[in-house]
mmCIF file of C-alpha atoms in Angstrom:
data_model
loop_
_atom_site.group_PDB
_atom_site.id
_atom_site.type_symbol
_atom_site.label_atom_id
_atom_site.label_comp_id
_atom_site.label_asym_id
_atom_site.label_seq_id
_atom_site.Cartn_x
_atom_site.Cartn_y
_atom_site.Cartn_z
ATOM 1 C CA MET F 1 69.759 78.909 92.911
ATOM 2 C CA GLY F 2 72.197 76.153 92.906
ATOM 3 C CA ALA F 3 75.802 76.507 93.715
ATOM 4 C CA LYS F 4 76.245 75.752 89.450
ATOM 5 C CA ASP F 5 74.094 78.471 88.516
ATOM 6 C CA ARG F 6 75.110 80.876 91.364
ATOM 7 C CA ARG F 7 78.169 80.569 89.753
ATOM 8 C CA MET F 8 76.809 81.575 85.578
ATOM 9 C CA ALA F 9 75.497 84.466 87.635
ATOM 10 C CA SER F 10 77.666 85.796 89.297
ATOM 11 C CA ARG F 11 79.620 85.613 85.466
ATOM 12 C CA LEU F 12 77.424 87.458 83.935
ATOM 13 C CA ALA F 13 77.463 89.911 86.375
ATOM 14 C CA TYR F 14 81.148 90.781 86.080
ATOM 15 C CA HIS F 15 81.518 90.493 82.655
ATOM 16 C CA TYR F 16 78.289 92.799 82.189
ATOM 17 C CA PHE F 17 79.755 95.489 84.348
ATOM 18 C CA ARG F 18 83.564 95.115 82.908
ATOM 19 C CA MET F 19 81.526 97.175 80.033
ATOM 20 C CA GLY F 20 81.113 100.037 82.073
ATOM 21 C CA ASN F 21 78.660 102.190 79.818
ATOM 22 C CA ALA F 22 80.108 101.266 76.400
ATOM 23 C CA ALA F 23 77.614 99.622 75.095
ATOM 24 C CA GLY F 24 75.166 103.100 75.769
ATOM 25 C CA GLN F 25 71.681 102.336 75.032
ATOM 26 C CA SER F 26 71.538 98.997 73.448
ATOM 27 C CA GLU F 27 68.278 96.679 75.491
ATOM 28 C CA PHE F 28 69.544 94.551 77.884
ATOM 29 C CA PRO F 29 70.198 91.293 76.470
ATOM 30 C CA LEU F 30 72.525 92.180 73.506
ATOM 31 C CA GLN F 31 74.499 94.356 76.153
ATOM 32 C CA LEU F 32 75.072 90.983 78.174
ATOM 33 C CA ALA F 33 75.704 89.339 74.621
ATOM 34 C CA ILE F 34 78.716 91.958 74.140
ATOM 35 C CA ALA F 35 79.997 91.128 77.736
ATOM 36 C CA GLU F 36 79.437 87.531 77.381
ATOM 37 C CA PHE F 37 81.611 87.870 73.966
ATOM 38 C CA LEU F 38 84.202 90.153 74.587
ATOM 39 C CA CYS F 39 85.032 87.593 78.618
ATOM 40 C CA SER F 40 84.556 84.739 77.390
ATOM 41 C CA GLU F 41 85.431 82.147 75.114
ATOM 42 C CA GLU F 42 82.380 80.202 74.845
ATOM 43 C CA SER F 43 79.111 81.365 75.762
ATOM 44 C CA THR F 44 75.105 80.491 74.796
ATOM 45 C CA VAL F 45 74.056 84.037 75.435
ATOM 46 C CA ALA F 46 76.247 85.909 72.558
ATOM 47 C CA GLU F 47 75.946 82.719 70.175
ATOM 48 C CA LEU F 48 72.248 82.952 70.247
ATOM 49 C CA LEU F 49 72.324 86.717 70.270
ATOM 50 C CA LEU F 50 75.068 87.748 67.712
ATOM 51 C CA PRO F 51 75.627 85.135 65.089
ATOM 52 C CA ALA F 52 76.870 86.482 63.324
ATOM 53 C CA LEU F 53 80.570 87.474 65.148
ATOM 54 C CA TYR F 54 80.413 84.082 67.488
ATOM 55 C CA PRO F 55 83.345 82.739 65.229
ATOM 56 C CA ALA F 56 85.657 84.724 65.878
ATOM 57 C CA ILE F 57 84.996 84.653 69.900
ATOM 58 C CA HIS F 58 88.234 82.888 70.297
ATOM 59 C CA ALA F 59 90.336 85.883 68.634
ATOM 60 C CA PRO F 60 92.038 88.415 70.347
ATOM 61 C CA LEU F 61 90.637 91.062 72.325
ATOM 62 C CA ASP F 62 92.004 93.980 70.361
ATOM 63 C CA GLU F 63 90.081 92.499 67.003
ATOM 64 C CA LYS F 64 86.630 91.575 68.795
ATOM 65 C CA VAL F 65 86.786 95.157 69.993
ATOM 66 C CA ALA F 66 86.955 96.130 66.458
ATOM 67 C CA LEU F 67 83.960 93.733 65.299
ATOM 68 C CA LEU F 68 81.609 95.214 68.509
ATOM 69 C CA GLU F 69 82.267 98.163 67.337
ATOM 70 C CA LYS F 70 82.086 98.106 63.595
ATOM 71 C CA HIS F 71 78.461 95.740 64.254
ATOM 72 C CA THR F 72 76.949 96.913 67.429
ATOM 73 C CA PRO F 73 76.132 100.071 68.946
ATOM 74 C CA PHE F 74 79.437 98.981 71.578
ATOM 75 C CA ARG F 75 82.084 102.049 71.591
ATOM 76 C CA PHE F 76 84.852 101.036 73.787
ATOM 77 C CA LEU F 77 86.192 104.750 74.662
ATOM 78 C CA GLU F 78 82.973 104.825 76.487
ATOM 79 C CA VAL F 79 84.586 101.439 78.732
ATOM 80 C CA PHE F 80 85.993 103.461 80.880
ATOM 81 C CA PRO F 81 85.554 106.751 82.672
ATOM 82 C CA LEU F 82 87.875 110.308 82.475
ATOM 83 C CA LEU F 83 90.465 109.063 80.220
ATOM 84 C CA ASP F 84 91.143 112.272 80.017
ATOM 85 C CA GLN F 85 92.356 112.179 84.199
ATOM 86 C CA LEU F 86 94.949 108.782 83.812
ATOM 87 C CA SER F 87 98.045 109.925 85.208
ATOM 88 C CA ALA F 88 101.268 109.698 82.558
ATOM 89 C CA GLY F 89 102.431 106.521 81.266
ATOM 90 C CA ILE F 90 99.133 104.748 81.185
ATOM 91 C CA ASP F 91 98.526 103.469 77.753
ATOM 92 C CA PRO F 92 94.956 103.964 77.610
ATOM 93 C CA ARG F 93 93.836 101.406 75.266
ATOM 94 C CA ARG F 94 96.174 99.245 76.802
ATOM 95 C CA PHE F 95 94.638 99.653 80.070
ATOM 96 C CA VAL F 96 90.980 99.489 78.855
ATOM 97 C CA LEU F 97 91.621 96.041 77.331
ATOM 98 C CA GLY F 98 92.879 94.966 80.490
ATOM 99 C CA LEU F 99 90.036 95.400 82.599
ATOM 100 C CA PHE F 100 88.249 92.702 80.310
ATOM 101 C CA GLU F 101 90.224 90.513 81.740
ATOM 102 C CA GLN F 102 90.128 88.675 85.502
ATOM 103 C CA PRO F 103 93.941 89.515 86.866
ATOM 104 C CA ASP F 104 95.241 86.667 88.267
ATOM 105 C CA LEU F 105 95.989 85.329 91.751
ATOM 106 C CA PHE F 106 99.461 86.187 93.179
ATOM 107 C CA LEU F 107 101.403 84.721 95.556
ATOM 108 C CA ARG F 108 104.828 86.257 97.026
ATOM 109 C CA LEU F 109 106.749 83.418 97.553
ATOM 110 C CA ARG F 110 109.121 83.459 101.169
ATOM 111 C CA PRO F 111 112.317 82.927 100.396
ATOM 112 C CA ARG F 112 113.617 79.834 102.152
ATOM 113 C CA TYR F 113 110.265 78.706 101.609
ATOM 114 C CA ALA F 114 110.022 79.805 97.860
ATOM 115 C CA ALA F 115 111.255 75.560 96.499
ATOM 116 C CA ASN F 116 109.153 73.569 98.604
ATOM 117 C CA VAL F 117 105.525 76.606 97.543
ATOM 118 C CA ILE F 118 106.573 75.335 93.227
ATOM 119 C CA ALA F 119 107.139 71.768 94.247
ATOM 120 C CA THR F 120 103.993 71.725 96.011
ATOM 121 C CA LEU F 121 101.997 74.204 93.808
ATOM 122 C CA GLU F 122 103.313 70.978 90.433
ATOM 123 C CA ARG F 123 102.899 67.646 92.918
ATOM 124 C CA ALA F 124 98.940 69.388 92.874
ATOM 125 C CA GLY F 125 98.376 70.190 89.434
ATOM 126 C CA ILE F 126 97.874 73.442 89.837
ATOM 127 C CA ASP F 127 97.881 75.423 87.127
ATOM 128 C CA PHE F 128 100.398 78.588 87.710
ATOM 129 C CA ARG F 129 103.777 80.796 86.434
ATOM 130 C CA ARG F 130 106.954 81.978 87.620
ATOM 131 C CA VAL F 131 106.609 85.861 87.646
ATOM 132 C CA GLY F 132 109.815 86.313 89.273
ATOM 133 C CA ASP F 133 112.678 83.920 91.745
ATOM 134 C CA PHE F 134 110.261 85.454 94.631
ATOM 135 C CA THR F 135 106.335 85.187 92.336
ATOM 136 C CA VAL F 136 104.161 82.831 90.979
ATOM 137 C CA ALA F 137 100.304 83.752 89.052
ATOM 138 C CA LEU F 138 97.672 81.041 89.681
ATOM 139 C CA PRO F 139 93.976 81.120 88.183
ATOM 140 C CA ASN F 140 92.342 83.393 90.870
ATOM 141 C CA GLY F 141 89.856 82.075 92.759
ATOM 142 C CA THR F 142 92.866 78.825 93.014
ATOM 143 C CA ALA F 143 91.845 77.184 96.251
ATOM 144 C CA LEU F 144 94.718 77.102 97.713
ATOM 145 C CA ALA F 145 94.102 76.627 101.316
ATOM 146 C CA ARG F 146 92.998 73.294 99.898
ATOM 147 C CA ILE F 147 96.253 72.054 99.094
ATOM 148 C CA PRO F 148 98.786 71.116 102.343
ATOM 149 C CA GLY F 149 101.807 71.837 103.054
ATOM 150 C CA LEU F 150 101.980 76.172 102.063
ATOM 151 C CA ALA F 151 100.798 77.869 105.092
ATOM 152 C CA GLY F 152 103.159 80.199 106.187
ATOM 153 C CA ASN F 153 105.435 79.717 102.889
ATOM 154 C CA TYR F 154 103.916 82.686 100.923
ATOM 155 C CA GLU F 155 101.805 85.870 101.293
ATOM 156 C CA VAL F 156 98.674 86.931 98.484
ATOM 157 C CA GLN F 157 99.338 89.827 97.161
ATOM 158 C CA ASP F 158 99.093 91.462 93.674
ATOM 159 C CA TYR F 159 101.834 91.787 91.195
ATOM 160 C CA SER F 160 102.273 95.490 91.241
ATOM 161 C CA SER F 161 101.896 95.303 95.140
ATOM 162 C CA GLN F 162 105.276 93.752 96.008
ATOM 163 C CA GLN F 163 106.349 96.114 92.802
ATOM 164 C CA THR F 164 106.418 98.913 95.572
ATOM 165 C CA GLY F 165 109.509 96.893 97.606
ATOM 166 C CA ARG F 166 111.267 98.207 94.911
ATOM 167 C CA PHE F 167 111.076 101.800 96.599
ATOM 168 C CA PHE F 168 111.642 100.543 100.221
ATOM 169 C CA ARG F 169 115.260 100.964 100.453
ATOM 170 C CA ALA F 170 115.399 99.986 103.985
ATOM 171 C CA SER F 171 118.580 99.373 106.285
ATOM 172 C CA SER F 172 118.628 97.394 109.397
ATOM 173 C CA GLY F 173 118.343 99.265 112.484
ATOM 174 C CA GLU F 174 116.085 102.019 110.473
ATOM 175 C CA SER F 175 112.685 102.636 112.712
ATOM 176 C CA TRP F 176 109.956 102.890 109.356
ATOM 177 C CA TRP F 177 106.634 103.452 110.110
ATOM 178 C CA ASP F 178 103.962 101.967 107.670
ATOM 179 C CA ALA F 179 100.518 104.585 108.634
ATOM 180 C CA CYS F 180 97.503 103.424 106.440
ATOM 181 C CA ALA F 181 99.060 99.583 107.397
ATOM 182 C CA GLY F 182 95.339 98.212 105.826
ATOM 183 C CA ALA F 183 95.961 94.258 106.153
ATOM 184 C CA GLY F 184 99.877 94.804 106.655
ATOM 185 C CA GLY F 185 100.563 93.811 103.512
ATOM 186 C CA LYS F 186 103.827 96.432 102.740
ATOM 187 C CA SER F 187 104.130 95.942 106.673
ATOM 188 C CA LEU F 188 105.479 92.290 105.757
ATOM 189 C CA LEU F 189 107.296 92.544 102.422
ATOM 190 C CA LEU F 190 109.042 95.891 104.762
ATOM 191 C CA LEU F 191 110.319 92.808 107.203
ATOM 192 C CA ASP F 192 110.281 90.122 104.729
ATOM 193 C CA SER F 193 113.232 92.053 102.532
ATOM 194 C CA TYR F 194 114.854 94.345 105.358
ATOM 195 C CA PRO F 195 113.920 92.086 109.159
ATOM 196 C CA GLY F 196 116.462 94.190 111.251
ATOM 197 C CA VAL F 197 113.750 97.299 110.843
ATOM 198 C CA GLN F 198 112.099 98.607 113.693
ATOM 199 C CA LEU F 199 108.370 98.981 112.474
ATOM 200 C CA LEU F 200 105.609 101.051 113.503
ATOM 201 C CA VAL F 201 102.628 100.080 111.892
ATOM 202 C CA SER F 202 99.012 102.505 112.160
ATOM 203 C CA ASP F 203 95.928 102.181 110.560
ATOM 204 C CA MET F 204 92.160 103.998 112.129
ATOM 205 C CA ARG F 205 89.965 100.905 112.168
ATOM 206 C CA GLY F 206 91.018 98.726 115.083
ATOM 207 C CA SER F 207 89.446 95.530 113.719
ATOM 208 C CA ILE F 208 91.904 95.679 110.442
ATOM 209 C CA LEU F 209 93.863 96.107 112.610
ATOM 210 C CA ARG F 210 93.486 93.124 114.363
ATOM 211 C CA ASN F 211 93.744 90.953 111.662
ATOM 212 C CA LEU F 212 96.935 91.896 110.671
ATOM 213 C CA ASP F 213 97.715 90.906 114.291
ATOM 214 C CA GLU F 214 96.653 87.577 112.753
ATOM 215 C CA ARG F 215 98.498 87.833 109.718
ATOM 216 C CA PHE F 216 101.644 88.749 111.426
ATOM 217 C CA GLN F 217 101.299 85.833 113.497
ATOM 218 C CA ALA F 218 100.682 83.256 111.037
ATOM 219 C CA ALA F 219 104.079 84.802 109.552
ATOM 220 C CA GLY F 220 105.625 84.588 112.822
ATOM 221 C CA ILE F 221 106.649 88.487 113.165
ATOM 222 C CA GLN F 222 106.296 89.617 116.710
ATOM 223 C CA SER F 223 108.420 92.164 116.959
ATOM 224 C CA TYR F 224 106.509 95.684 115.979
ATOM 225 C CA ARG F 225 104.638 98.267 117.188
ATOM 226 C CA GLN F 226 101.138 98.965 116.958
ATOM 227 C CA LYS F 227 98.878 102.409 117.377
ATOM 228 C CA ILE F 228 95.288 103.226 115.756
ATOM 229 C CA ILE F 229 95.560 106.641 114.036
ATOM 230 C CA ASP F 230 92.721 108.800 112.434
ATOM 231 C CA PHE F 231 94.363 110.652 110.837
ATOM 232 C CA THR F 232 90.822 113.299 109.753
ATOM 233 C CA LYS F 233 90.143 113.896 113.679
ATOM 234 C CA LYS F 234 92.950 114.241 115.719
ATOM 235 C CA ASP F 235 96.884 115.565 114.469
ATOM 236 C CA THR F 236 99.688 113.012 114.350
ATOM 237 C CA ALA F 237 101.642 114.799 117.462
ATOM 238 C CA ALA F 238 98.671 113.674 119.437
ATOM 239 C CA VAL F 239 99.247 110.106 119.293
ATOM 240 C CA LEU F 240 103.345 109.885 118.020
ATOM 241 C CA GLY F 241 104.658 112.801 119.737
ATOM 242 C CA ARG F 242 107.765 114.265 118.025
ATOM 243 C CA GLU F 243 109.064 110.591 117.290
ATOM 244 C CA GLN F 244 110.238 110.926 113.405
ATOM 245 C CA PHE F 245 111.596 107.839 111.491
ATOM 246 C CA ASP F 246 114.190 106.746 109.442
ATOM 247 C CA GLY F 247 111.335 106.048 106.424
ATOM 248 C CA ILE F 248 108.076 106.168 106.360
ATOM 249 C CA ILE F 249 105.310 104.023 103.799
ATOM 250 C CA LEU F 250 102.552 105.739 102.761
ATOM 251 C CA ASP F 251 99.934 103.885 101.398
ATOM 252 C CA VAL F 252 96.922 105.641 101.506
ATOM 253 C CA PRO F 253 92.836 105.617 100.943
ATOM 254 C CA CYS F 254 91.995 106.124 96.997
ATOM 255 C CA SER F 255 89.353 105.628 94.521
ATOM 256 C CA GLY F 256 91.330 101.818 94.418
ATOM 257 C CA SER F 257 90.686 102.368 90.272
ATOM 258 C CA GLY F 258 94.005 100.455 89.381
ATOM 259 C CA THR F 259 91.855 97.229 91.269
ATOM 260 C CA TRP F 260 88.461 97.732 88.892
ATOM 261 C CA GLY F 261 89.369 94.337 87.235
ATOM 262 C CA ARG F 262 89.002 92.876 90.440
ATOM 263 C CA THR F 263 85.919 95.167 91.180
ATOM 264 C CA PRO F 264 84.249 95.890 87.752
ATOM 265 C CA GLU F 265 80.908 97.374 88.999
ATOM 266 C CA MET F 266 83.174 100.229 90.383
ATOM 267 C CA ILE F 267 83.496 101.673 86.184
ATOM 268 C CA ALA F 268 80.468 102.527 85.561
ATOM 269 C CA ALA F 269 79.428 103.730 89.330
ATOM 270 C CA PHE F 270 82.485 105.748 89.960
ATOM 271 C CA GLN F 271 81.841 109.761 90.080
ATOM 272 C CA ALA F 272 84.426 112.152 88.719
ATOM 273 C CA GLY F 273 83.557 114.454 92.002
ATOM 274 C CA ALA F 274 85.695 111.825 94.105
ATOM 275 C CA ILE F 275 89.052 112.530 92.161
ATOM 276 C CA ARG F 276 88.750 115.661 94.198
ATOM 277 C CA ARG F 277 87.639 113.892 97.542
ATOM 278 C CA PHE F 278 90.219 111.880 97.658
ATOM 279 C CA GLY F 279 92.779 113.960 96.374
ATOM 280 C CA ALA F 280 92.201 116.538 99.222
ATOM 281 C CA LEU F 281 92.062 113.757 101.789
ATOM 282 C CA GLN F 282 95.724 112.524 100.619
ATOM 283 C CA ARG F 283 97.007 116.031 100.809
ATOM 284 C CA GLN F 284 95.298 115.572 104.390
ATOM 285 C CA ILE F 285 96.861 112.614 104.929
ATOM 286 C CA ALA F 286 100.153 113.400 103.205
ATOM 287 C CA GLY F 287 101.014 116.651 105.164
ATOM 288 C CA GLN F 288 100.490 115.239 108.578
ATOM 289 C CA VAL F 289 102.874 111.844 108.007
ATOM 290 C CA VAL F 290 105.281 113.371 107.152
ATOM 291 C CA LYS F 291 106.006 116.451 110.393
ATOM 292 C CA HIS F 292 107.759 112.817 111.167
ATOM 293 C CA LEU F 293 110.258 112.363 108.770
ATOM 294 C CA LYS F 294 113.820 112.654 109.567
ATOM 295 C CA PRO F 295 116.480 114.847 106.911
ATOM 296 C CA GLY F 296 118.112 112.963 104.712
ATOM 297 C CA LYS F 297 115.020 109.790 105.100
ATOM 298 C CA PRO F 298 112.211 108.483 102.282
ATOM 299 C CA LEU F 299 108.577 108.660 102.490
ATOM 300 C CA ILE F 300 107.103 105.913 99.643
ATOM 301 C CA TYR F 301 103.591 107.688 98.760
ATOM 302 C CA ILE F 302 101.472 104.414 97.372
ATOM 303 C CA THR F 303 98.043 104.552 96.082
ATOM 304 C CA CYS F 304 96.005 101.683 93.219
ATOM 305 C CA SER F 305 94.714 104.495 91.992
ATOM 306 C CA VAL F 306 95.461 105.345 87.926
ATOM 307 C CA PHE F 307 93.789 109.118 88.235
ATOM 308 C CA ALA F 308 96.832 111.920 88.367
ATOM 309 C CA GLU F 309 95.450 113.633 91.099
ATOM 310 C CA GLU F 310 95.552 111.375 93.406
ATOM 311 C CA ASN F 311 98.939 110.313 92.397
ATOM 312 C CA GLU F 312 101.181 113.393 90.223
ATOM 313 C CA GLY F 313 98.522 115.369 91.963
ATOM 314 C CA VAL F 314 100.251 114.583 95.606
ATOM 315 C CA VAL F 315 103.440 114.888 94.505
ATOM 316 C CA ARG F 316 103.698 117.847 93.759
ATOM 317 C CA TYR F 317 101.778 119.096 96.400
ATOM 318 C CA LEU F 318 104.455 117.575 98.948
ATOM 319 C CA GLN F 319 107.049 119.367 96.773
ATOM 320 C CA ASP F 320 105.203 122.790 96.991
ATOM 321 C CA HIS F 321 104.437 122.598 101.053
ATOM 322 C CA HIS F 322 106.390 119.974 102.904
ATOM 323 C CA HIS F 323 110.297 120.197 101.840
ATOM 324 C CA LEU F 324 110.151 117.101 99.473
ATOM 325 C CA HIS F 325 112.599 116.326 97.061
ATOM 326 C CA LEU F 326 111.356 113.808 94.465
ATOM 327 C CA GLU F 327 114.066 110.954 93.539
ATOM 328 C CA HIS F 328 111.750 108.329 91.276
ATOM 329 C CA MET F 329 107.632 107.899 90.725
ATOM 330 C CA GLU F 330 106.691 105.179 88.262
ATOM 331 C CA VAL F 331 103.050 104.159 86.995
ATOM 332 C CA LEU F 332 102.963 100.365 87.856
ATOM 333 C CA GLN F 333 101.262 99.469 84.699
ATOM 334 C CA GLY F 334 99.451 95.886 86.234
ATOM 335 C CA TYR F 335 97.845 95.566 82.988
ATOM 336 C CA HIS F 336 101.196 94.274 81.171
ATOM 337 C CA HIS F 337 100.948 91.337 83.600
ATOM 338 C CA ARG F 338 97.004 90.369 84.218
ATOM 339 C CA ALA F 339 97.378 92.251 88.211
ATOM 340 C CA ASP F 340 96.463 95.567 88.860
ATOM 341 C CA SER F 341 98.028 99.001 87.985
ATOM 342 C CA MET F 342 99.419 101.300 91.331
ATOM 343 C CA PHE F 343 101.333 104.514 91.811
ATOM 344 C CA ALA F 344 104.467 104.746 93.908
ATOM 345 C CA ALA F 345 107.079 107.589 94.134
ATOM 346 C CA ARG F 346 110.080 108.352 96.261
ATOM 347 C CA LEU F 347 110.790 111.347 97.983
ATOM 348 C CA ILE F 348 113.335 112.387 100.044
ATOM 349 C CA MET F 349 112.849 114.854 102.876
ATOM 350 C CA LYS F 350 115.247 117.973 102.304
ATOM 351 C CA ARG F 351 117.563 118.713 104.462
ATOM 352 C CA LEU F 352 117.105 122.396 105.709
#
């Protein structure tokens, strides 16, 4: 299979997965044609199998959905499982419509390099749009590595993920802990915004922390601590003792349901029982982490889930069982920006 054929196969597969279970028991060729009609502006498959509808392939997505529901087995509300379990603040219809659009590639520009990035993209003829002073969106798959003069000037970070920085509100000299640091995106956002912060990063996977080291090195960040902590196997006191922090970022493992526009194969594959398992894991991790939060200081709880049990449910647990006061929580509605959807909450440890 040549490169062109591989690209076509990948496109067809991704479009098919975006439908979830909405095409019912119809035959596979028709399902593929429906997917192509929804997700493409031209398609031989859709033209062949949906000839009466094909002239509307350039219509707005809402109109294409209405046509398909009228003339085919397609049922829009069956695309995404468990709509009744979405967090408050999510528009179910707009959210599901967003699943049919490939999310953009977002760059967070380092402030002192922002002008250079914009000028370089313009010189290279790259299609992009400004989303904020230090954020640009590009078509997914843009080959940034081939553009000279950009290394170290930006971080790849989804728009909603960048918005979690509004919840940090740190001060120079404070000690912060990114407890489930992963690849370090939130840590880099914290340090770029508040360079005087003293940071500890941790994760259960040593390989991930090695990747984080490389990313920090590329960003010129050297002053931070690192620990491997598996919250499912040991008490944090065994690693941290009685250490306490001025702020904790807790971007917990979750269903990832807010990112399924990037991984549409998960839409139909996801099982409802996983929500309960993730919720239990999140409560377990959060319960350990907050023991290391100073009174009057913030826990920033973050997921890339759209399910209430992983979001508001964990916030209620922290309020009811761990002496935390909710200052603000918000669903970050990525579907308005061709981005992921996320959840963030800022909770303050009460002074007892």
